[in-house]
Every structure is written in C-alpha cells, then in structure tokens.
Short mmCIF file of C-alpha atoms and ligand atoms in Angstrom, two decimals:
data_model
loop_
_atom_site.label_atom_id
_atom_site.label_comp_id
_atom_site.label_asym_id
_atom_site.label_seq_id
_atom_site.Cartn_x
_atom_site.Cartn_y
_atom_site.Cartn_z
CA MET A 1 -21.14 40.01 11.51
CA SER A 2 -24.82 39.45 10.79
CA VAL A 3 -26.39 36.34 12.31
CA ASN A 4 -27.68 35.61 8.79
CA ALA A 5 -24.20 35.49 7.23
CA PRO A 6 -23.09 32.02 6.14
CA VAL A 7 -20.67 30.52 8.63
CA GLU A 8 -16.99 30.61 7.79
CA LEU A 9 -14.61 28.25 9.56
CA THR A 10 -10.84 28.48 9.51
CA VAL A 11 -8.63 25.53 8.81
CA ALA A 12 -6.67 26.38 11.96
CA ASP A 13 -9.72 25.34 13.96
CA LEU A 14 -9.87 21.92 12.34
CA HIS A 15 -7.68 18.89 13.07
CA PRO A 16 -4.06 19.83 12.18
CA ALA A 17 -3.82 16.91 9.75
CA VAL A 18 -6.31 18.61 7.44
CA ASP A 19 -3.77 21.27 6.57
CA ASP A 20 -0.81 18.89 6.39
CA PRO A 21 0.92 18.47 3.01
CA VAL A 22 0.87 14.69 3.53
CA LEU A 23 -2.92 14.68 3.30
CA ASN A 24 -2.76 16.70 0.12
CA SER A 25 -0.42 14.32 -1.64
CA MET A 26 -2.98 12.06 -3.33
CA ASN A 27 -5.24 15.01 -4.19
CA PHE A 28 -2.33 16.89 -5.74
CA LEU A 29 -1.34 13.91 -7.90
CA ASN A 30 -4.97 13.40 -8.96
CA GLU A 31 -5.31 17.10 -9.72
CA VAL A 32 -2.24 17.05 -12.00
CA ALA A 33 -3.52 13.91 -13.74
CA GLY A 34 -6.94 15.54 -14.17
CA ARG A 35 -5.52 18.77 -15.52
CA TRP A 36 -3.33 17.09 -18.14
CA PRO A 37 -5.43 14.06 -19.10
CA ASP A 38 -3.47 13.48 -22.32
CA ALA A 39 -0.13 13.18 -20.55
CA VAL A 40 1.32 9.66 -20.38
CA SER A 41 1.00 8.60 -16.77
CA LEU A 42 3.88 6.67 -15.28
CA ALA A 43 2.59 7.97 -11.94
CA ALA A 44 -0.42 5.91 -10.96
CA GLY A 45 0.01 2.63 -9.09
CA ARG A 46 -3.33 1.47 -10.46
CA PRO A 47 -3.87 -2.02 -11.85
CA TYR A 48 -3.99 -2.64 -15.60
CA GLU A 49 -7.48 -1.80 -16.86
CA GLU A 50 -7.47 -4.22 -19.82
CA PHE A 51 -8.33 -6.97 -17.36
CA PHE A 52 -11.46 -5.27 -16.01
CA ASP A 53 -14.40 -7.43 -17.04
CA ASP A 54 -17.88 -6.00 -16.54
CA ASP A 55 -19.48 -9.46 -16.34
CA ALA A 56 -17.17 -10.68 -13.60
CA PRO A 57 -18.57 -8.88 -10.53
CA ARG A 58 -22.10 -10.21 -11.24
CA ARG A 59 -20.73 -13.73 -11.67
CA TRP A 60 -18.65 -13.46 -8.49
CA LEU A 61 -21.62 -12.16 -6.51
CA GLN A 62 -23.71 -15.17 -7.64
CA ARG A 63 -20.82 -17.50 -6.86
CA PHE A 64 -20.55 -16.18 -3.32
CA ARG A 65 -24.33 -16.40 -2.83
CA ARG A 66 -24.21 -20.07 -3.87
CA HIS A 67 -21.41 -20.56 -1.34
CA LEU A 68 -23.59 -19.11 1.40
CA VAL A 69 -26.44 -21.45 0.57
CA GLU A 70 -24.68 -24.61 -0.55
CA ASP A 71 -21.49 -24.61 1.53
CA LEU A 72 -22.53 -22.67 4.62
CA GLY A 73 -26.13 -23.96 4.70
CA GLN A 74 -27.78 -20.55 4.77
CA HIS A 75 -31.47 -20.46 3.87
CA PRO A 76 -32.03 -18.22 0.76
CA ALA A 77 -33.61 -15.51 2.94
CA GLN A 78 -30.65 -15.70 5.28
CA ALA A 79 -28.25 -15.42 2.32
CA ASN A 80 -30.13 -12.31 1.21
CA ARG A 81 -29.73 -10.88 4.69
CA THR A 82 -26.00 -11.63 4.65
CA LEU A 83 -25.64 -9.81 1.33
CA PHE A 84 -28.10 -6.93 1.66
CA GLN A 85 -28.35 -6.13 5.37
CA TYR A 86 -25.96 -4.47 7.79
CA GLY A 87 -23.52 -7.20 8.70
CA ARG A 88 -20.84 -8.67 10.92
CA THR A 89 -18.29 -5.98 11.79
CA LYS A 90 -15.29 -8.22 11.09
CA GLY A 91 -16.73 -9.17 7.70
CA ILE A 92 -18.31 -12.04 5.81
CA VAL A 93 -15.37 -13.30 3.72
CA HIS A 94 -12.92 -13.73 6.60
CA HIS A 95 -12.93 -17.54 6.25
CA LEU A 96 -12.09 -17.25 2.53
CA ILE A 97 -9.26 -14.81 3.28
CA ALA A 98 -7.87 -17.25 5.86
CA ARG A 99 -8.07 -19.99 3.21
CA ASN A 100 -6.37 -17.74 0.65
CA LEU A 101 -3.50 -17.10 3.07
CA ALA A 102 -3.15 -20.84 3.64
CA VAL A 103 -3.21 -21.64 -0.10
CA ASP A 104 -1.00 -18.82 -1.40
CA GLU A 105 1.19 -17.93 1.57
CA GLU A 106 1.34 -21.09 3.70
CA THR A 107 0.11 -18.92 6.52
CA HIS A 108 -2.42 -20.43 8.88
CA VAL A 109 -4.52 -17.91 10.76
CA ASP A 110 -7.69 -18.14 12.78
CA PRO A 111 -10.46 -16.60 10.62
CA GLU A 112 -11.55 -14.76 13.78
CA ALA A 113 -8.23 -12.86 13.63
CA VAL A 114 -9.18 -11.37 10.24
CA VAL A 115 -10.99 -8.03 9.97
CA VAL A 116 -12.24 -7.23 6.46
CA THR A 117 -11.80 -3.52 5.82
CA VAL A 118 -12.68 -0.80 3.32
CA GLY A 119 -9.42 -1.20 1.45
CA CYS A 120 -6.07 -1.70 3.10
CA GLN A 121 -6.23 2.01 3.89
CA GLU A 122 -8.89 1.46 6.54
CA ALA A 123 -6.86 -1.42 7.96
CA MET A 124 -3.91 0.95 8.46
CA PHE A 125 -6.14 3.48 10.14
CA LEU A 126 -7.65 0.93 12.53
CA VAL A 127 -4.27 -0.48 13.51
CA LEU A 128 -2.69 2.92 14.10
CA ARG A 129 -5.76 4.18 15.97
CA ALA A 130 -5.55 1.16 18.28
CA LEU A 131 -1.79 1.43 18.84
CA ARG A 132 -1.80 5.14 19.61
CA ALA A 133 -2.67 4.98 23.28
CA GLY A 134 -0.98 8.15 24.48
CA PRO A 135 1.24 11.10 23.60
CA ARG A 136 4.48 9.15 24.10
CA ASP A 137 3.60 6.66 21.39
CA VAL A 138 5.40 6.78 18.05
CA LEU A 139 5.46 4.62 14.95
CA LEU A 140 8.66 3.61 13.19
CA ALA A 141 8.38 3.26 9.44
CA VAL A 142 10.85 2.14 6.82
CA ALA A 143 11.62 5.11 4.57
CA PRO A 144 10.70 5.98 1.90
CA THR A 145 7.22 5.34 3.26
CA TYR A 146 3.86 4.87 1.51
CA VAL A 147 2.10 8.20 1.92
CA GLY A 148 -1.21 6.56 2.87
CA LEU A 149 0.45 5.21 6.02
CA THR A 150 1.93 8.58 6.95
CA GLY A 151 -1.43 10.25 6.37
CA ALA A 152 -3.30 7.72 8.50
CA ALA A 153 -0.75 8.26 11.29
CA ARG A 154 -1.37 12.03 11.10
CA LEU A 155 -5.09 11.48 11.54
CA VAL A 156 -4.52 9.68 14.83
CA ASP A 157 -1.80 12.04 16.08
CA LEU A 158 0.86 9.34 15.92
CA PRO A 159 4.31 10.70 15.00
CA VAL A 160 6.18 8.63 12.42
CA ARG A 161 9.94 8.22 12.82
CA PRO A 162 11.78 7.04 9.72
CA VAL A 163 14.03 3.99 9.65
CA ALA A 164 16.53 3.79 6.80
CA GLY A 165 15.41 1.43 4.06
CA GLY A 166 18.59 1.30 2.00
CA PRO A 167 19.39 -1.25 -0.68
CA ALA A 168 18.40 -4.19 1.58
CA GLY A 169 14.85 -2.90 2.14
CA VAL A 170 15.40 -2.27 5.85
CA ASP A 171 18.55 -1.22 7.67
CA LEU A 172 18.35 -3.42 10.75
CA ALA A 173 21.05 -1.54 12.63
CA ASP A 174 19.15 1.69 12.08
CA LEU A 175 15.91 0.08 13.22
CA ARG A 176 17.57 -0.93 16.46
CA ALA A 177 19.17 2.50 16.84
CA GLN A 178 15.90 4.36 16.15
CA THR A 179 14.04 2.16 18.62
CA ARG A 180 16.60 2.90 21.31
CA HIS A 181 16.80 6.63 20.50
CA ALA A 182 13.06 6.89 20.79
CA ARG A 183 13.04 5.08 24.12
CA ALA A 184 15.92 7.18 25.41
CA ALA A 185 13.84 10.26 24.56
CA GLY A 186 11.00 8.92 26.72
CA LEU A 187 8.94 7.78 23.73
CA ARG A 188 7.23 4.44 23.17
CA PRO A 189 7.78 2.94 19.69
CA ARG A 190 4.71 0.78 19.17
CA ALA A 191 5.55 -0.87 15.87
CA CYS A 192 7.57 -0.65 12.70
CA TYR A 193 5.75 -0.42 9.36
CA VAL A 194 7.46 -2.38 6.61
CA MET A 195 6.75 -3.64 3.10
CA PRO A 196 9.04 -6.63 2.48
CA ASP A 197 7.88 -7.36 -1.09
CA PHE A 198 8.36 -4.95 -4.03
CA ALA A 199 7.79 -1.97 -1.78
CA ASN A 200 5.90 1.15 -2.74
CA PRO A 201 7.70 3.35 -3.64
CA SER A 202 11.22 1.85 -3.54
CA GLY A 203 10.50 -1.42 -5.39
CA VAL A 204 13.00 -3.10 -3.06
CA SER A 205 12.39 -6.51 -1.41
CA ILE A 206 13.88 -7.82 1.83
CA SER A 207 15.94 -11.05 1.65
CA LEU A 208 14.86 -14.18 3.48
CA ALA A 209 17.80 -13.93 5.90
CA ASP A 210 16.91 -10.31 6.71
CA ARG A 211 13.24 -11.22 7.19
CA ARG A 212 14.31 -13.69 9.86
CA ARG A 213 16.67 -11.14 11.43
CA LEU A 214 13.93 -8.53 11.40
CA LEU A 215 11.57 -10.87 13.26
CA ASP A 216 14.28 -11.64 15.83
CA LEU A 217 15.04 -7.96 16.25
CA ALA A 218 11.34 -7.18 16.74
CA ALA A 219 11.19 -9.79 19.49
CA GLU A 220 14.38 -8.53 21.16
CA GLU A 221 13.24 -4.91 21.03
CA GLU A 222 9.61 -5.76 21.88
CA LEU A 223 8.21 -4.18 18.75
CA LEU A 224 5.29 -5.17 16.60
CA LEU A 225 5.82 -5.26 12.84
CA VAL A 226 3.06 -3.96 10.59
CA GLU A 227 3.57 -5.78 7.30
CA ASP A 228 1.87 -4.28 4.23
CA ASN A 229 1.74 -6.58 1.22
CA PRO A 230 -0.27 -5.32 -1.75
CA TYR A 231 2.30 -6.29 -4.42
CA GLY A 232 3.69 -9.62 -3.19
CA LEU A 233 1.92 -11.67 -5.87
CA PHE A 234 3.73 -9.90 -8.68
CA PRO A 235 7.28 -11.23 -8.89
CA ALA A 236 8.76 -10.59 -12.32
CA GLY A 237 9.09 -13.62 -14.59
CA GLU A 238 9.80 -17.00 -13.11
CA GLN A 239 11.25 -15.67 -9.86
CA GLY A 240 9.85 -17.40 -6.84
CA ARG A 241 8.20 -15.57 -4.00
CA LEU A 242 9.72 -15.30 -0.55
CA PRO A 243 7.65 -16.15 2.52
CA THR A 244 5.97 -13.13 4.04
CA LEU A 245 6.98 -11.99 7.52
CA LYS A 246 3.61 -13.28 8.71
CA ALA A 247 4.39 -16.72 7.28
CA LEU A 248 7.65 -16.77 9.26
CA ASP A 249 6.15 -15.25 12.39
CA THR A 250 6.00 -17.78 15.23
CA ARG A 251 5.64 -15.16 17.96
CA ARG A 252 2.64 -13.17 16.70
CA ARG A 253 4.80 -10.10 16.25
CA VAL A 254 3.36 -9.31 12.82
CA VAL A 255 0.12 -7.48 12.10
CA TYR A 256 -0.50 -8.27 8.43
CA LEU A 257 -2.26 -5.91 6.01
CA GLY A 258 -3.76 -7.17 2.76
CA SER A 259 -5.48 -5.55 -0.19
CA PHE A 260 -7.56 -6.91 -3.06
CA ALA A 261 -7.09 -3.67 -5.02
CA LYS A 262 -4.21 -4.89 -7.16
CA THR A 263 -5.17 -8.57 -7.34
CA VAL A 264 -8.93 -8.39 -7.95
CA LEU A 265 -10.55 -4.93 -8.22
CA PRO A 266 -9.69 -1.57 -6.65
CA GLY A 267 -13.30 -0.45 -7.13
CA ALA A 268 -14.55 -3.02 -4.63
CA ARG A 269 -12.51 -1.25 -1.93
CA VAL A 270 -11.84 -4.39 0.07
CA GLY A 271 -8.76 -5.10 2.13
CA TYR A 272 -8.11 -6.77 5.46
CA VAL A 273 -5.93 -7.01 8.51
CA VAL A 274 -4.80 -10.16 10.30
CA ALA A 275 -4.37 -9.23 13.96
CA ASP A 276 -3.91 -12.44 15.96
CA GLN A 277 -2.12 -10.77 18.88
CA ARG A 278 -3.66 -11.62 22.23
CA VAL A 279 -5.07 -8.69 24.17
CA ALA A 280 -5.81 -8.90 27.90
CA GLU A 281 -8.96 -7.06 28.96
CA ALA A 282 -9.41 -5.25 32.27
CA ASP A 283 -11.60 -8.10 33.58
CA GLY A 284 -8.83 -10.65 33.04
CA SER A 285 -10.28 -12.19 29.87
CA VAL A 286 -8.08 -12.46 26.81
CA GLY A 287 -9.20 -11.73 23.25
CA LEU A 288 -7.60 -10.89 19.94
CA LEU A 289 -6.35 -7.54 18.67
CA ALA A 290 -8.77 -8.15 15.76
CA ASP A 291 -11.68 -7.79 18.19
CA GLN A 292 -10.38 -4.42 19.39
CA LEU A 293 -9.94 -3.29 15.80
CA ALA A 294 -13.54 -4.36 15.15
CA ARG A 295 -14.69 -2.13 18.01
CA ILE A 296 -13.00 0.82 16.32
CA LYS A 297 -14.31 -0.20 12.89
CA SER A 298 -17.86 -0.32 14.23
CA MET A 299 -17.57 3.45 14.75
CA VAL A 300 -15.77 4.23 11.49
CA THR A 301 -17.37 2.26 8.64
CA VAL A 302 -19.69 -0.05 10.67
CA ASN A 303 -18.90 -2.92 8.32
CA THR A 304 -17.30 -3.28 4.91
CA ALA A 305 -20.01 -3.26 2.22
CA PRO A 306 -21.23 -6.87 2.09
CA LEU A 307 -21.87 -6.61 -1.65
CA ALA A 308 -18.26 -5.59 -2.23
CA GLN A 309 -17.04 -8.39 0.02
CA ALA A 310 -19.26 -10.84 -1.87
CA VAL A 311 -17.66 -9.82 -5.16
CA ILE A 312 -14.21 -10.48 -3.72
CA GLY A 313 -15.42 -13.67 -2.05
CA GLY A 314 -16.75 -14.97 -5.37
CA ALA A 315 -13.47 -14.15 -7.11
CA LEU A 316 -11.64 -16.14 -4.44
CA LEU A 317 -14.04 -19.07 -4.73
CA GLU A 318 -13.74 -19.11 -8.53
CA HIS A 319 -10.03 -19.80 -8.15
CA ASP A 320 -10.16 -22.17 -5.15
CA CYS A 321 -9.00 -19.26 -3.02
CA SER A 322 -5.72 -18.88 -4.92
CA LEU A 323 -4.96 -15.38 -6.11
CA VAL A 324 -1.71 -16.70 -7.55
CA THR A 325 -3.87 -18.64 -10.00
CA ALA A 326 -6.29 -15.76 -10.48
CA THR A 327 -3.59 -13.25 -11.44
CA VAL A 328 -1.54 -15.16 -14.00
CA ARG A 329 -2.36 -12.70 -16.82
CA GLN A 330 -1.69 -9.67 -14.61
CA ARG A 331 1.66 -11.05 -13.52
CA ALA A 332 2.66 -11.58 -17.16
CA ALA A 333 1.65 -8.04 -18.11
CA TYR A 334 3.48 -6.44 -15.18
CA THR A 335 6.59 -8.52 -15.86
CA ARG A 336 6.55 -7.49 -19.54
CA ASN A 337 6.10 -3.84 -18.58
CA LEU A 338 8.78 -3.84 -15.90
CA ARG A 339 11.30 -5.39 -18.30
CA HIS A 340 10.28 -2.96 -21.02
CA LEU A 341 10.73 0.02 -18.72
CA LEU A 342 14.12 -1.14 -17.44
CA ALA A 343 15.38 -1.79 -20.98
CA GLY A 344 14.00 1.59 -22.09
CA LEU A 345 15.79 3.39 -19.27
CA ALA A 346 19.06 1.64 -20.16
CA ARG A 347 18.69 2.72 -23.82
CA ARG A 348 17.92 6.33 -23.01
CA PHE A 349 20.45 6.82 -20.21
CA PRO A 350 23.45 4.64 -21.13
CA ALA A 351 26.18 4.35 -18.47
CA PRO A 352 28.00 6.33 -17.35
CA SER A 353 25.04 8.61 -16.68
CA PRO A 354 24.00 10.82 -13.79
CA VAL A 355 20.62 9.13 -14.15
CA THR A 356 20.40 5.79 -12.32
CA TRP A 357 17.50 3.58 -11.27
CA THR A 358 16.55 0.64 -9.10
CA VAL A 359 16.05 -2.81 -10.63
CA PRO A 360 13.21 -4.41 -8.66
CA ALA A 361 12.53 -8.14 -8.72
CA GLY A 362 8.84 -7.47 -9.26
CA GLY A 363 5.95 -5.19 -8.41
CA PHE A 364 4.93 -1.91 -10.02
CA PHE A 365 7.62 0.63 -9.17
CA VAL A 366 11.06 1.81 -10.27
CA VAL A 367 12.84 4.74 -8.60
CA VAL A 368 14.90 6.93 -10.93
CA SER A 369 17.62 9.17 -9.43
CA VAL A 370 18.38 12.34 -11.38
CA PRO A 371 20.96 15.12 -11.00
CA PHE A 372 18.48 17.81 -9.89
CA PRO A 373 15.85 18.21 -7.15
CA VAL A 374 12.46 16.83 -8.04
CA ASP A 375 9.44 18.63 -6.63
CA ASP A 376 5.79 19.31 -7.39
CA ALA A 377 6.65 22.33 -9.56
CA LEU A 378 8.81 20.09 -11.74
CA LEU A 379 5.97 17.59 -12.07
CA ARG A 380 3.68 20.38 -13.26
CA ARG A 381 6.30 21.46 -15.79
CA SER A 382 6.75 17.88 -16.89
CA ALA A 383 3.00 17.52 -17.43
CA GLU A 384 2.59 20.84 -19.21
CA ARG A 385 5.68 20.95 -21.41
CA HIS A 386 6.58 17.30 -21.86
CA GLY A 387 3.31 15.40 -21.40
CA VAL A 388 4.56 12.84 -18.91
CA LEU A 389 3.54 12.21 -15.30
CA TRP A 390 5.47 10.48 -12.53
CA THR A 391 5.55 10.80 -8.74
CA PRO A 392 8.09 12.99 -6.92
CA MET A 393 9.88 10.82 -4.36
CA ALA A 394 9.65 13.74 -1.92
CA HIS A 395 6.04 12.63 -1.32
CA PHE A 396 7.39 9.52 0.41
CA TYR A 397 9.68 11.34 2.82
CA ASP A 398 8.32 13.33 5.67
CA ASP A 399 11.06 15.89 6.31
CA GLY A 400 10.74 18.37 3.46
CA THR A 401 14.35 18.06 2.25
CA PRO A 402 14.85 18.16 -1.53
CA VAL A 403 14.92 14.72 -3.10
CA ARG A 404 16.59 14.01 -6.44
CA ALA A 405 14.46 11.10 -7.45
CA LEU A 406 11.11 10.20 -8.95
CA ARG A 407 8.96 7.07 -8.98
CA LEU A 408 7.80 5.44 -12.19
CA SER A 409 4.98 2.94 -12.22
CA VAL A 410 4.50 0.28 -14.91
CA SER A 411 1.11 -1.03 -13.86
CA ALA A 412 -1.43 0.97 -15.83
CA VAL A 413 0.31 1.45 -19.17
CA THR A 414 1.10 -0.41 -22.40
CA PRO A 415 4.67 -0.92 -23.69
CA GLU A 416 3.93 1.75 -26.33
CA GLN A 417 2.95 4.22 -23.62
CA ILE A 418 6.10 3.32 -21.70
CA ASP A 419 8.20 4.15 -24.79
CA LEU A 420 6.44 7.46 -25.28
CA GLY A 421 6.62 8.28 -21.57
CA LEU A 422 10.35 7.52 -21.42
CA ASP A 423 11.07 9.63 -24.53
CA ARG A 424 9.30 12.49 -22.80
CA LEU A 425 11.06 11.84 -19.52
CA ALA A 426 14.43 11.89 -21.30
CA ALA A 427 13.53 15.27 -22.83
CA LEU A 428 12.58 16.60 -19.39
CA VAL A 429 15.83 15.33 -17.86
CA ALA A 430 17.85 16.99 -20.64
CA ASP A 431 15.99 20.30 -20.16
CA GLU A 432 16.22 20.23 -16.41
CA SER A 433 19.90 19.22 -16.36
CA ARG A 434 20.65 22.27 -18.50
CA ARG A 435 18.47 24.54 -16.37
CA THR A 436 19.96 23.52 -13.01
CA ALA A 437 23.63 23.43 -13.92
CA ALA A 438 25.23 24.19 -10.55
CA PRO A 439 22.91 23.74 -7.58
CA ASP A 440 24.49 23.19 -4.19
CA ASP A 441 21.67 21.33 -2.44
CA ARG A 442 23.26 18.02 -3.30
CA ARG A 443 21.37 15.78 -0.96
CA THR A 444 20.41 12.69 -2.90
CA ARG A 445 18.41 9.71 -1.85
C1 PLP B 1 1.73 0.09 -0.01
C2 PLP B 1 0.27 0.27 -0.13
N1 PLP B 1 -0.49 0.00 0.90
C3 PLP B 1 -1.81 0.16 0.83
C4 PLP B 1 -2.43 0.62 -0.30
C5 PLP B 1 -3.90 0.88 -0.29
O1 PLP B 1 -4.62 -0.21 -0.65
P1 PLP B 1 -6.19 -0.14 -0.77
O2 PLP B 1 -6.51 0.35 -2.15
O3 PLP B 1 -6.61 -1.56 -0.55
O4 PLP B 1 -6.73 0.77 0.29
C6 PLP B 1 -1.66 0.90 -1.42
C7 PLP B 1 -2.29 1.42 -2.64
O5 PLP B 1 -1.69 1.85 -3.58
C8 PLP B 1 -0.26 0.73 -1.32
O6 PLP B 1 0.55 1.01 -2.35
#
C-alpha cells in the first residue's frame, strides 16, 4: 500500500467494547427515532419538554453567583474565577447537593464525599473504573439492567453477572447465590448495582423490609451496593417515598449515584456520586473513596463544567435545596401520564389477554409482555408500518436470548400521544400475533 494512502484501522484493533452490541444500544434507538421522526415515541426516558424554560438557566446562574458572593464571601473576581475557570475536580455545588440530600432524603453526608460528575453516566464510569482492580473482579447487577451501566462496565473490562430482579425488585436469595457462585469460581464480586425506586427499565420498587434485608446481606457477604436513583422523586399520586438505601445505610456499604437530568435539566449534564467509604492509602493515611474517584475524574473530564454546575446550583438554591418542591409540576404530569397509559393498556388488552404489563408505583416506565419475541427488527417494523416507538427489553439483558417484552415510557409525551401510541401498539400486537402463530422459543421474561 502506498505511504500516501489514508490510514485504515480495523475495529478488531480497537478496544473490544467498541464493537459490542451494548455500546450500540443508545445509538440504535436514536437512529430509529431519527429515521422515523413522526412516529409516536413511547421509547425515550427523557423528561417532559413543556417544562423547559429558556429564562431559567440564566436566572439560576445569577442565583448561584450571588450565593458565591453573598453566602460564601467570594470577591466578585473570585466568583468569576469559580464560574469561568478550570475548577475543583470534585465540583463546586457539592455542598448544595449534600444539603439537598439532607432536605429531601434525610441523608446526611460529608460534602467532601460528593463528586459532581458529567451526568450520572460519568459517575458510573468512575465507580466501576475504581472497583475494577484486576481480572478476577466482577460486578453483580440486578436484571434487567440499565444499559448505560452495562456499557460503562464493558469500557473498564468488568464482567457483569446478572442477579434476578423479579417482582420484588431484587431476589435476595439469588443475590446471595450469585455472590457465592462467583467466589467459588475464583472471582471477586465487588458490588451489586441496584435501582430501588421505579427502576429503569422494570418500573419495580423494592419494599422497605427488603431494603433493610439487602443492606444486611451486603454486610454479611461483604459487598458494596451501587444505588442508582434518577427517578426516586416521581412517585405516582399521593404515594409516599421510601427511604433510599443510602438513607438506611449505617455501614457505608452504599455508593449513591444521583442525576439532575430528570429533576432539573438533562442538557446541563450534571450528576454526582456520594462515595463516603474510607480508603486506606499505602502510607497508612485514610481518605474517602470520593478522593480516589476524583483522581480518576481528573484524567477523564478534569472537572464538570462549572457553568453547568452553577445552573444546577441556582436551581437548588431557588427551592431551598428541595427538588421535591422544585418538581411538583413534573410529578403531576408523570402521574397523569402513568395512569393514562395503564388505563389505556387495560382498555386495549382486556383480561384474559396474552398481553400483560407491570403496574409501577411511580417513575417513567412500564414493561409490557407480549406473546412473541421482541427484537430490533420488530422495532423497525413498528416504526415503519405502525408509527410507534418503544424499547425492546432485550437491550436490558446481556445474554442475547429472545425476550418477549418491551418497555414503554410515559415521560416525554402528552395523554393524546399516549392514546395514539397505544392504538398503534395494539395494531402491531395484532399483526405480530398473527404473523408468529406457533413459535417454540417460549422463553419469557
Ligand atoms: C437508571 C439510569 N441511570 C443513569 C442515567 C443517566 O443519567 P445522566 O443523564 O445523569 O447521565 C439514566 C438515564 O436515563 C438512567 O435511566
């Protein structure tokens, strides 16, 4: 080949994750949405756009700047530096996040244990990067599992072993069994990833009694729990919220992941991790896991954009650090939509029906089980012929077996769009039930 020819690399010479279907999941779903823009999307777990307010970020930025000057005593030039310069690796709104956790979650954490990240996604990456110390390390994760977690684990060469979720949100006996199987195979389970509130994608929540049992089990089995909680503030209707695992955690077993994407603005790309676990250094000193995560972050994103943090900080300050107060309208809209979707499903698939669905107590997601396998090809057909988008549940399992279920999201649509989307879904189900009359791959989840 001529030395002047443009270089051509092969994907086989890149990190194996690059060519892994898990890393293609979000791109595939975006590609389908982009190709059929007029389809009703019950796929995206995006927040409701009616509440985006183009004046708010400017106001929040000013509010945070006032906080720097008036509450924290920064000179105006210093405040400018805080906002416009490279900044503290662990972030500049950590104290407000700690206050938010105290106000909304009755969780009291040292602000130094908070690392502000570029979305919750970066928080996952930092935690998994830190925990993956060697080739024997594995992560346990409640299945079905958020694909962003599985993808982040791929990037750091950390195998993920599923733990049954089941109707209770986590099957504790299976968690114990999987931990022991892994150890018996010479592996080192570092943590279990779990979403106790309105999980993505299952919609299921873990009961208070099981949260306590899970914490006890983690202590007995010497596991960390990685708790991901982007949807916890959205219980449906007047239902109360349960304490998070972190709120119940007296033994620092829980690494807590937070996101402002659903509560404030996804475009700010701000999330965080609370990592208050003590870490002994080689010289005998003891620090926090947060400090080790900050070391990693300093070589990944350096620091989370201070301007984006300031926007989130101002939003917190505007509501005395309560996102429960800040999200009253959102909660009402998501409750209305969830009820509308559940009633619409019941009308279109009256019992007895081979079509069944979960009834979550809140959050964005409902899982619909159908009498045929649901894959990416079916999603394309659904988009093209029926004009409705949803997410194949197979994206949330990591073993490639056919899954007869799909995820619907209620967060980014109006009740009218839900009606239209469900009419189209019912037409798809009728078509597909006829087409696949007698398959024998009957594995259903
Ligand atoms: C369970 C879960 N964790 C994390 C995230 C990512 O959050 P962020 O947008 O803050 O990176 C999402 C986004 O949909 C999610 O559903």
